[in-house]
Amino acid sequence: MMLHPQNSSFVQPLIQFFEQYYPVSDSMIAEYEKHCSLIKVRKNKHIVSPIDSNAALYFVKSGIVRGFVKDGTKDITTWFSFGNNIVGAIRHPDHKAYHSVEYLQALEDCELIRIPYILIDATYAKYEEANVIGRKLLALHYYAASERSILARIPNALRRYRMLEESKKIDMNRIPQRYLASYLGMRLETLSRIRSKELHKEAVAASSS
């Protein structure tokens, strides 16, 4: 992970993201410019792991981030982010734990803005817009988590695959197949078989049209 010097414009993509939900004051922007930092993480490297301090959220400017947990030696992928979104490792809001069971991994070279939790808490106390934006983002993340929960409970592997494909929430061609299989709760062989059948059906449909 490489930490880059701050400048007056590096938080602009994050501010634009916030302003989809509510205008941000100049003084709050100044706080973010002062306390955030721009980082670059190379492909396959960890952004956060259980040995790291879980002290910040991250705005993904570019690249793909994977969230996962470990069950013994097995990875269980829990989510993907394709940029222009805020991500973070699992953290109980009432507990001041410094570590998380969750890993965040860069699946491509990533550029991120690190947002310390201490800054988030401070802006909640000082700025009305921070509370409005935070409430809206929490609702969106809760909705996304609910969708993932429903997907995971569908008992049929093919239906899980088709539901994910139809949602267009994930670019399946940019995700390594072993991680996509883990996310869908199926073996890699099962995913490969399903994808082959679906591609064959699409080819037959295209040739007959």
Tab-separated table of C-alpha atoms in Angstrom:
chain	number	residue	atom	x	y	z
A	1	MET	CA	0.000	0.000	0.000
A	2	MET	CA	1.401	3.390	-1.014
A	3	LEU	CA	0.418	6.604	0.769
A	4	HIS	CA	0.433	9.721	-1.400
A	5	PRO	CA	0.759	13.389	-0.386
A	6	GLN	CA	-2.467	15.244	0.127
A	7	ASN	CA	-3.514	18.146	-2.081
A	8	SER	CA	-6.545	20.410	-2.285
A	9	SER	CA	-8.269	18.390	-5.012
A	10	PHE	CA	-7.724	14.735	-4.174
A	11	VAL	CA	-10.986	14.480	-2.185
A	12	GLN	CA	-13.111	15.990	-4.968
A	13	PRO	CA	-14.445	12.619	-6.236
A	14	LEU	CA	-15.529	11.802	-2.674
A	15	ILE	CA	-17.223	15.191	-2.242
A	16	GLN	CA	-19.049	14.738	-5.550
A	17	PHE	CA	-20.200	11.345	-4.308
A	18	PHE	CA	-21.521	12.936	-1.083
A	19	GLU	CA	-23.288	15.711	-2.983
A	20	GLN	CA	-25.508	13.184	-4.763
A	21	TYR	CA	-27.288	13.058	-1.409
A	22	TYR	CA	-26.846	16.532	0.139
A	23	PRO	CA	-24.754	19.708	-0.406
A	24	VAL	CA	-21.452	19.780	1.477
A	25	SER	CA	-20.172	22.951	3.147
A	26	ASP	CA	-16.719	24.377	2.451
A	27	SER	CA	-15.730	23.865	6.073
A	28	MET	CA	-16.597	20.163	5.968
A	29	ILE	CA	-14.643	19.811	2.701
A	30	ALA	CA	-11.661	21.411	4.449
A	31	GLU	CA	-11.915	18.829	7.233
A	32	TYR	CA	-11.801	16.003	4.675
A	33	GLU	CA	-8.860	17.564	2.841
A	34	LYS	CA	-6.978	17.819	6.128
A	35	HIS	CA	-7.625	14.361	7.552
A	36	CYS	CA	-8.133	12.033	4.570
A	37	SER	CA	-5.331	10.529	2.515
A	38	LEU	CA	-4.967	9.109	-0.975
A	39	ILE	CA	-3.637	5.561	-1.196
A	40	LYS	CA	-2.807	3.153	-3.996
A	41	VAL	CA	-2.973	-0.612	-3.536
A	42	ARG	CA	-1.558	-3.035	-6.067
A	43	LYS	CA	-3.579	-5.883	-7.537
A	44	ASN	CA	-4.152	-8.831	-5.131
A	45	LYS	CA	-2.795	-6.945	-2.111
A	46	HIS	CA	-4.827	-6.489	1.069
A	47	ILE	CA	-6.254	-3.075	1.922
A	48	VAL	CA	-7.332	-4.278	5.376
A	49	SER	CA	-6.845	-7.631	7.120
A	50	PRO	CA	-7.471	-8.851	10.685
A	51	ILE	CA	-3.888	-7.942	11.649
A	52	ASP	CA	-4.435	-4.300	10.633
A	53	SER	CA	-6.089	-1.555	12.626
A	54	ASN	CA	-9.680	-1.239	11.427
A	55	ALA	CA	-9.731	2.538	11.815
A	56	ALA	CA	-11.087	3.838	8.518
A	57	LEU	CA	-13.511	3.547	5.628
A	58	TYR	CA	-12.349	3.803	2.018
A	59	PHE	CA	-13.794	5.551	-1.013
A	60	VAL	CA	-12.930	3.482	-4.083
A	61	LYS	CA	-11.900	5.920	-6.827
A	62	SER	CA	-10.860	3.181	-9.251
A	63	GLY	CA	-10.374	-0.567	-9.363
A	64	ILE	CA	-12.256	-3.491	-7.830
A	65	VAL	CA	-12.300	-4.336	-4.123
A	66	ARG	CA	-13.356	-7.710	-2.711
A	67	GLY	CA	-14.572	-8.310	0.826
A	68	PHE	CA	-14.079	-11.774	2.265
A	69	VAL	CA	-13.754	-13.797	5.459
A	70	LYS	CA	-11.877	-17.017	6.138
A	71	ASP	CA	-13.330	-20.315	7.306
A	72	GLY	CA	-10.205	-22.308	8.090
A	73	THR	CA	-8.199	-22.194	4.875
A	74	LYS	CA	-11.235	-21.381	2.721
A	75	ASP	CA	-12.087	-17.865	1.501
A	76	ILE	CA	-15.751	-16.836	1.547
A	77	THR	CA	-16.335	-13.805	-0.672
A	78	THR	CA	-19.038	-11.513	0.738
A	79	TRP	CA	-19.116	-8.533	-1.658
A	80	PHE	CA	-17.442	-6.661	-4.514
A	81	SER	CA	-17.086	-2.925	-5.172
A	82	PHE	CA	-16.402	-1.583	-8.661
A	83	GLY	CA	-15.545	1.970	-7.662
A	84	ASN	CA	-17.331	5.210	-6.801
A	85	ASN	CA	-18.474	3.746	-3.508
A	86	ILE	CA	-17.483	3.661	0.161
A	87	VAL	CA	-16.336	0.335	1.608
A	88	GLY	CA	-14.997	-0.888	4.923
A	89	ALA	CA	-14.338	-3.969	7.009
A	90	ILE	CA	-16.922	-5.301	9.462
A	91	ARG	CA	-17.077	-3.127	12.575
A	92	HIS	CA	-19.662	-3.189	15.370
A	93	PRO	CA	-20.856	0.419	15.915
A	94	ASP	CA	-20.988	0.046	19.705
A	95	HIS	CA	-17.645	-1.696	20.129
A	96	LYS	CA	-14.266	-0.013	19.840
A	97	ALA	CA	-12.541	-3.054	18.397
A	98	TYR	CA	-9.347	-2.253	16.548
A	99	HIS	CA	-9.435	-5.266	14.245
A	100	SER	CA	-11.923	-7.095	12.026
A	101	VAL	CA	-12.483	-10.676	10.940
A	102	GLU	CA	-12.971	-9.380	7.392
A	103	TYR	CA	-10.380	-8.847	4.673
A	104	LEU	CA	-10.492	-6.181	1.954
A	105	GLN	CA	-8.487	-7.094	-1.156
A	106	ALA	CA	-7.681	-5.186	-4.352
A	107	LEU	CA	-8.619	-7.325	-7.368
A	108	GLU	CA	-7.174	-4.668	-9.687
A	109	ASP	CA	-4.727	-1.858	-9.018
A	110	CYS	CA	-6.838	0.430	-6.841
A	111	GLU	CA	-6.811	4.096	-5.903
A	112	LEU	CA	-8.702	4.891	-2.703
A	113	ILE	CA	-9.371	7.775	-0.349
A	114	ARG	CA	-8.878	6.720	3.275
A	115	ILE	CA	-11.507	8.238	5.615
A	116	PRO	CA	-10.637	7.816	9.317
A	117	TYR	CA	-13.528	6.870	11.614
A	118	ILE	CA	-12.403	9.629	13.971
A	119	LEU	CA	-13.078	12.150	11.179
A	120	ILE	CA	-16.510	10.648	10.465
A	121	ASP	CA	-17.481	10.865	14.147
A	122	ALA	CA	-16.224	14.453	14.389
A	123	THR	CA	-18.159	15.615	11.315
A	124	TYR	CA	-21.341	13.978	12.622
A	125	ALA	CA	-21.021	16.162	15.707
A	126	LYS	CA	-20.310	19.383	13.776
A	127	TYR	CA	-22.164	19.294	10.457
A	128	GLU	CA	-25.828	18.699	9.681
A	129	GLU	CA	-24.997	17.502	6.169
A	130	ALA	CA	-22.781	14.726	7.542
A	131	ASN	CA	-25.771	13.238	9.355
A	132	VAL	CA	-28.068	13.473	6.324
A	133	ILE	CA	-25.480	11.906	4.019
A	134	GLY	CA	-24.585	9.236	6.574
A	135	ARG	CA	-28.234	8.272	7.048
A	136	LYS	CA	-28.811	7.929	3.297
A	137	LEU	CA	-25.625	5.919	2.775
A	138	LEU	CA	-26.532	3.621	5.666
A	139	ALA	CA	-29.935	2.950	4.063
A	140	LEU	CA	-28.306	2.132	0.717
A	141	HIS	CA	-25.744	-0.198	2.292
A	142	TYR	CA	-28.481	-1.926	4.301
A	143	TYR	CA	-30.500	-2.457	1.106
A	144	ALA	CA	-27.449	-3.880	-0.714
A	145	ALA	CA	-26.736	-6.200	2.222
A	146	SER	CA	-30.360	-7.394	2.136
A	147	GLU	CA	-30.066	-8.186	-1.577
A	148	ARG	CA	-26.912	-10.222	-0.923
A	149	SER	CA	-28.659	-12.048	1.912
A	150	ILE	CA	-31.576	-13.000	-0.363
A	151	LEU	CA	-29.200	-14.150	-3.114
A	152	ALA	CA	-27.302	-16.382	-0.678
A	153	ARG	CA	-30.543	-18.103	0.420
A	154	ILE	CA	-31.733	-19.163	-3.016
A	155	PRO	CA	-31.227	-22.960	-2.924
A	156	ASN	CA	-30.663	-23.533	-6.648
A	157	ALA	CA	-27.205	-22.661	-8.042
A	158	LEU	CA	-28.477	-21.811	-11.530
A	159	ARG	CA	-31.131	-19.461	-10.138
A	160	ARG	CA	-28.514	-17.716	-7.973
A	161	TYR	CA	-26.336	-17.229	-11.030
A	162	ARG	CA	-29.204	-15.902	-13.165
A	163	MET	CA	-30.425	-13.571	-10.414
A	164	LEU	CA	-26.952	-12.058	-10.098
A	165	GLU	CA	-26.554	-11.788	-13.861
A	166	GLU	CA	-29.960	-10.133	-14.311
A	167	SER	CA	-29.284	-7.633	-11.515
A	168	LYS	CA	-26.317	-6.239	-13.497
A	169	LYS	CA	-24.767	-5.271	-10.148
A	170	ILE	CA	-21.504	-7.116	-10.882
A	171	ASP	CA	-19.381	-7.235	-14.037
A	172	MET	CA	-18.807	-10.994	-14.037
A	173	ASN	CA	-16.122	-10.763	-16.726
A	174	ARG	CA	-13.865	-8.661	-14.466
A	175	ILE	CA	-14.024	-11.034	-11.485
A	176	PRO	CA	-11.747	-14.097	-11.226
A	177	GLN	CA	-14.004	-17.125	-11.477
A	178	ARG	CA	-12.907	-18.655	-8.167
A	179	TYR	CA	-14.054	-15.496	-6.340
A	180	LEU	CA	-17.319	-15.350	-8.238
A	181	ALA	CA	-17.993	-19.000	-7.374
A	182	SER	CA	-17.259	-18.274	-3.713
A	183	TYR	CA	-19.630	-15.291	-3.748
A	184	LEU	CA	-22.379	-17.425	-5.284
A	185	GLY	CA	-21.811	-20.253	-2.800
A	186	MET	CA	-20.944	-22.904	-5.360
A	187	ARG	CA	-17.956	-24.927	-6.501
A	188	LEU	CA	-15.824	-23.546	-9.309
A	189	GLU	CA	-16.728	-26.579	-11.441
A	190	THR	CA	-20.434	-25.814	-10.983
A	191	LEU	CA	-19.970	-22.191	-12.015
A	192	SER	CA	-17.947	-23.195	-15.080
A	193	ARG	CA	-20.664	-25.663	-16.125
A	194	ILE	CA	-23.445	-23.091	-15.659
A	195	ARG	CA	-21.574	-20.395	-17.582
A	196	SER	CA	-20.838	-22.776	-20.449
A	197	LYS	CA	-24.502	-23.767	-20.719
A	198	GLU	CA	-25.696	-20.157	-20.547
A	199	LEU	CA	-23.195	-19.015	-23.194
A	200	HIS	CA	-24.245	-21.905	-25.431
A	201	LYS	CA	-27.925	-20.937	-25.070
A	202	GLU	CA	-27.102	-17.333	-25.955
A	203	ALA	CA	-25.140	-18.447	-29.018
A	204	VAL	CA	-27.998	-20.677	-30.205
A	205	ALA	CA	-30.533	-17.878	-29.667
A	206	ALA	CA	-28.360	-15.407	-31.570
A	207	SER	CA	-27.861	-17.762	-34.507
A	208	SER	CA	-31.586	-18.455	-34.826
A	209	SER	CA	-32.654	-14.802	-34.707
